[in-house]
Amino acid sequence: DQQVKQNSPSLSVQEGRISILNCDYTNSMFDYFLWYKKYPAEGPTFLISISSIKDKNEDGRFTVFLNKSAKHLSLHIVPSQPGDSAVYFCAAIGLNNAGNMLTFGGGTRLMVKP
Amino acid sequence: ETGVTQSPTHLIKTRGQQVTLRCSSQSGHNTVSWYQQALGQGPQFIFQYYREEENGRGNFPPRFSGLQFPNYSSELNVNALELDDSALYLCASSADSTTSFGYTFGSGTRLTVV
């Protein structure tokens, strides 16, 4: 039972254009959603998060949108840069979970072409 | 300020053997979580330790066990290795057991079971 899904395993975008990464979830008890970025041979690094009571959070080139009724969130990167090429994971957390476990999606590999 | 250090970086074991993976938490962090990332999938929560006590566990069998030491470093032990245990094992530390936002991930240990 996959509670967090990223249906696009890969995405290719031209430098300077917008990258849109999508994520769907099934558990309505999730309180926060996070995006992580992972380069090869490195651990995931936190990128941006959004509370379930908000519908948008922006940080520089990165914006996350949350549609609770559709149980869908997306990460927008504008403008995309070659250094953004990495695997992006969507993750969710319910604050009353024991151990505060993160539930991750399967990841989307973003390739930004110069 | 040092980050999260995991050892070894790569390991090959035979089915049925036992393995111990190690993690040194970031300075000042008292909480450590372990995740398993199989090839092509997102990380899956194994368990979390807070001040040397297990503080939550994911859907992993008892042959996955852990320890946290007084200096907050940690070990993940896996007994009776199976081929499906081949994965990247990620350790993450934080200064607060109540939230995953402060997680710092290590680069992981790549375990191959043959």
Short mmCIF file of C-alpha atoms in Angstrom, two decimals:
data_model
loop_
_atom_site.label_atom_id
_atom_site.label_comp_id
_atom_site.label_asym_id
_atom_site.label_seq_id
_atom_site.Cartn_x
_atom_site.Cartn_y
_atom_site.Cartn_z
CA ASP A 1 0.00 0.00 0.00
CA GLN A 2 1.87 3.03 -1.32
CA GLN A 3 0.60 6.09 0.54
CA VAL A 4 2.76 8.56 -1.40
CA LYS A 5 3.21 8.19 -5.14
CA GLN A 6 5.28 9.96 -7.74
CA ASN A 7 3.97 8.67 -11.03
CA SER A 8 6.66 10.16 -13.26
CA PRO A 9 9.98 8.35 -12.81
CA SER A 10 11.78 10.94 -14.91
CA LEU A 11 11.41 14.44 -16.34
CA SER A 12 13.58 16.29 -18.84
CA VAL A 13 13.45 20.10 -19.07
CA GLN A 14 15.40 22.76 -20.92
CA GLU A 15 17.48 25.19 -18.86
CA GLY A 16 15.51 28.33 -18.01
CA ARG A 17 12.11 26.66 -18.36
CA ILE A 18 9.78 25.53 -15.58
CA SER A 19 10.07 22.08 -14.00
CA ILE A 20 6.91 20.66 -12.46
CA LEU A 21 7.18 17.57 -10.30
CA ASN A 22 4.01 15.90 -9.09
CA CYS A 23 3.09 13.82 -6.08
CA ASP A 24 -0.15 12.14 -4.97
CA TYR A 25 -1.04 10.77 -1.56
CA THR A 26 -3.82 8.68 -0.07
CA ASN A 27 -3.59 9.26 3.70
CA SER A 28 -5.68 12.27 4.75
CA MET A 29 -3.96 12.26 8.18
CA PHE A 30 -0.70 13.64 6.83
CA ASP A 31 0.10 17.03 8.42
CA TYR A 32 3.15 18.14 6.48
CA PHE A 33 4.62 17.47 3.07
CA LEU A 34 8.28 17.84 2.23
CA TRP A 35 10.43 17.73 -0.87
CA TYR A 36 13.94 16.31 -0.78
CA LYS A 37 16.61 16.44 -3.42
CA LYS A 38 19.18 13.68 -3.84
CA TYR A 39 22.40 13.70 -5.82
CA PRO A 40 24.21 10.40 -6.54
CA ALA A 41 26.37 9.18 -3.63
CA GLU A 42 24.82 11.73 -1.28
CA GLY A 43 21.98 11.58 1.21
CA PRO A 44 18.69 13.37 0.56
CA THR A 45 18.72 17.07 1.43
CA PHE A 46 15.63 18.98 2.53
CA LEU A 47 14.34 21.45 -0.06
CA ILE A 48 10.97 22.88 0.93
CA SER A 49 7.89 21.92 2.93
CA ILE A 50 4.23 22.82 3.23
CA SER A 51 1.74 22.45 6.03
CA SER A 52 -1.56 20.74 5.28
CA ILE A 53 -3.38 23.95 6.26
CA LYS A 54 -1.73 25.94 3.46
CA ASP A 55 -2.00 25.67 -0.30
CA LYS A 56 1.27 27.31 -1.35
CA ASN A 57 4.77 27.85 -0.04
CA GLU A 58 7.51 29.65 -1.92
CA ASP A 59 11.26 29.77 -1.39
CA GLY A 60 13.27 31.46 -4.11
CA ARG A 61 13.00 29.45 -7.32
CA PHE A 62 11.04 26.69 -5.57
CA THR A 63 7.28 26.71 -4.95
CA VAL A 64 5.18 23.89 -3.60
CA PHE A 65 1.44 23.78 -4.21
CA LEU A 66 -0.96 21.61 -2.21
CA ASN A 67 -4.45 20.60 -3.34
CA LYS A 68 -5.96 18.81 -0.35
CA SER A 69 -9.22 17.88 -2.01
CA ALA A 70 -7.31 16.12 -4.78
CA LYS A 71 -4.63 14.81 -2.40
CA HIS A 72 -2.05 16.19 -4.78
CA LEU A 73 1.01 18.37 -4.46
CA SER A 74 3.50 19.71 -6.94
CA LEU A 75 6.93 21.28 -6.86
CA HIS A 76 7.65 24.06 -9.35
CA ILE A 77 11.20 25.10 -10.13
CA VAL A 78 11.53 28.36 -12.07
CA PRO A 79 13.86 28.90 -13.82
CA SER A 80 15.38 25.43 -13.99
CA GLN A 81 19.16 25.21 -13.89
CA PRO A 82 21.50 22.33 -14.83
CA GLY A 83 22.51 22.06 -11.15
CA ASP A 84 18.91 21.14 -10.35
CA SER A 85 19.44 17.79 -12.08
CA ALA A 86 18.88 15.23 -9.32
CA VAL A 87 16.29 12.81 -7.96
CA TYR A 88 13.44 14.56 -6.15
CA PHE A 89 11.47 12.81 -3.45
CA CYS A 90 8.13 13.86 -2.11
CA ALA A 91 7.59 12.88 1.54
CA ALA A 92 4.77 13.18 4.03
CA ILE A 93 4.52 13.09 7.79
CA GLY A 94 1.73 12.77 10.33
CA LEU A 95 2.84 14.58 13.48
CA ASN A 96 1.14 12.05 15.73
CA ASN A 97 3.10 9.17 14.22
CA ALA A 98 5.37 7.34 16.62
CA GLY A 99 8.91 8.09 15.58
CA ASN A 100 7.66 10.79 13.22
CA MET A 101 8.45 8.66 10.23
CA LEU A 102 8.67 10.18 6.81
CA THR A 103 6.70 8.36 4.11
CA PHE A 104 8.48 8.84 0.80
CA GLY A 105 7.35 8.57 -2.78
CA GLY A 106 9.42 6.65 -5.29
CA GLY A 107 11.21 9.72 -6.64
CA THR A 108 11.39 11.59 -9.95
CA ARG A 109 14.69 12.00 -11.75
CA LEU A 110 14.92 15.54 -13.13
CA MET A 111 17.32 16.27 -15.96
CA VAL A 112 17.84 19.93 -16.88
CA LYS A 113 19.52 20.30 -20.26
CA PRO A 114 21.80 23.28 -20.91
CA GLU B 1 29.81 21.39 12.60
CA THR B 2 30.15 17.85 11.22
CA GLY B 3 27.38 16.14 9.31
CA VAL B 4 26.09 12.58 9.53
CA THR B 5 28.73 9.96 8.81
CA GLN B 6 27.92 6.38 7.84
CA SER B 7 30.26 3.41 7.58
CA PRO B 8 31.06 1.45 5.60
CA THR B 9 30.06 3.05 2.31
CA HIS B 10 29.75 -0.27 0.52
CA LEU B 11 29.41 -3.83 1.76
CA ILE B 12 28.89 -7.25 0.19
CA LYS B 13 27.48 -10.06 2.32
CA THR B 14 26.28 -13.60 1.72
CA ARG B 15 22.68 -14.66 2.29
CA GLY B 16 22.19 -15.85 5.88
CA GLN B 17 24.99 -13.71 7.30
CA GLN B 18 24.63 -10.87 9.76
CA VAL B 19 25.64 -7.25 9.17
CA THR B 20 26.19 -4.15 11.31
CA LEU B 21 25.99 -0.67 9.83
CA ARG B 22 27.17 2.39 11.74
CA CYS B 23 26.12 6.01 11.93
CA SER B 24 27.64 9.01 13.67
CA SER B 25 25.04 11.68 14.30
CA GLN B 26 25.53 15.35 13.60
CA SER B 27 26.90 17.22 16.59
CA GLY B 28 24.09 18.21 18.99
CA HIS B 29 21.59 15.71 17.56
CA ASN B 30 20.02 13.21 19.97
CA THR B 31 17.64 11.43 17.60
CA VAL B 32 18.54 9.03 14.81
CA SER B 33 16.37 7.31 12.23
CA TRP B 34 17.21 4.57 9.76
CA TYR B 35 15.72 4.16 6.29
CA GLN B 36 16.07 1.48 3.62
CA GLN B 37 16.08 2.56 -0.02
CA ALA B 38 15.73 -0.26 -2.51
CA LEU B 39 16.79 0.37 -6.10
CA GLY B 40 14.33 2.62 -7.92
CA GLN B 41 12.24 3.26 -4.82
CA GLY B 42 11.97 5.90 -2.14
CA PRO B 43 13.42 5.45 1.34
CA GLN B 44 11.34 3.37 3.77
CA PHE B 45 11.37 4.01 7.51
CA ILE B 46 12.92 1.23 9.60
CA PHE B 47 13.00 2.74 13.09
CA GLN B 48 13.95 5.75 15.17
CA TYR B 49 16.00 6.03 18.38
CA TYR B 50 15.76 8.88 20.86
CA ARG B 51 18.14 8.99 23.82
CA GLU B 52 19.03 5.29 23.43
CA GLU B 53 15.40 4.07 23.30
CA GLU B 54 13.48 2.89 20.23
CA ASN B 55 10.91 5.60 19.53
CA GLY B 56 8.99 4.16 16.60
CA ARG B 57 9.26 1.35 14.08
CA GLY B 58 8.20 0.80 10.51
CA ASN B 59 7.06 -2.40 8.85
CA PHE B 60 10.30 -4.36 9.16
CA PRO B 61 10.79 -7.80 10.75
CA PRO B 62 12.55 -8.25 14.11
CA ARG B 63 15.77 -9.37 12.43
CA PHE B 64 16.27 -5.64 11.83
CA SER B 65 17.44 -4.22 15.16
CA GLY B 66 19.23 -1.16 16.33
CA LEU B 67 21.18 0.51 19.08
CA GLN B 68 21.87 4.07 20.05
CA PHE B 69 24.86 4.86 22.25
CA PRO B 70 25.31 7.57 24.92
CA ASN B 71 27.17 9.72 22.38
CA TYR B 72 24.05 9.35 20.13
CA SER B 73 25.86 7.34 17.48
CA SER B 74 23.87 4.38 16.24
CA GLU B 75 24.04 0.90 14.75
CA LEU B 76 21.66 -0.98 12.49
CA ASN B 77 21.95 -4.76 12.73
CA VAL B 78 20.39 -7.15 10.25
CA ASN B 79 20.39 -10.88 10.96
CA ALA B 80 19.81 -13.77 8.56
CA LEU B 81 20.36 -11.61 5.49
CA GLU B 82 18.08 -12.15 2.51
CA LEU B 83 18.66 -11.17 -1.12
CA ASP B 84 15.89 -8.54 -0.82
CA ASP B 85 17.87 -6.78 1.92
CA SER B 86 20.15 -5.45 -0.82
CA ALA B 87 19.59 -1.69 -0.66
CA LEU B 88 21.00 1.68 0.32
CA TYR B 89 20.66 2.18 4.08
CA LEU B 90 20.32 5.79 5.14
CA CYS B 91 20.78 7.20 8.60
CA ALA B 92 19.29 10.57 9.55
CA SER B 93 19.82 12.53 12.74
CA SER B 94 17.94 15.42 14.26
CA ALA B 95 17.98 17.51 17.41
CA ASP B 96 14.31 16.91 18.13
CA SER B 97 12.40 13.62 18.24
CA THR B 98 9.08 15.36 17.61
CA THR B 99 9.66 16.49 14.07
CA SER B 100 11.42 15.32 10.93
CA PHE B 101 12.14 18.82 9.68
CA GLY B 102 15.59 18.99 11.16
CA TYR B 103 16.70 15.71 9.62
CA THR B 104 20.24 15.54 8.26
CA PHE B 105 20.82 12.44 6.17
CA GLY B 106 24.09 10.62 5.75
CA SER B 107 25.29 9.43 2.34
CA GLY B 108 24.26 5.87 3.12
CA THR B 109 25.72 2.38 3.11
CA ARG B 110 25.16 0.34 -0.03
CA LEU B 111 24.57 -3.28 1.04
CA THR B 112 24.64 -6.06 -1.53
CA VAL B 113 23.52 -9.54 -0.47
CA VAL B 114 24.61 -12.37 -2.76
#
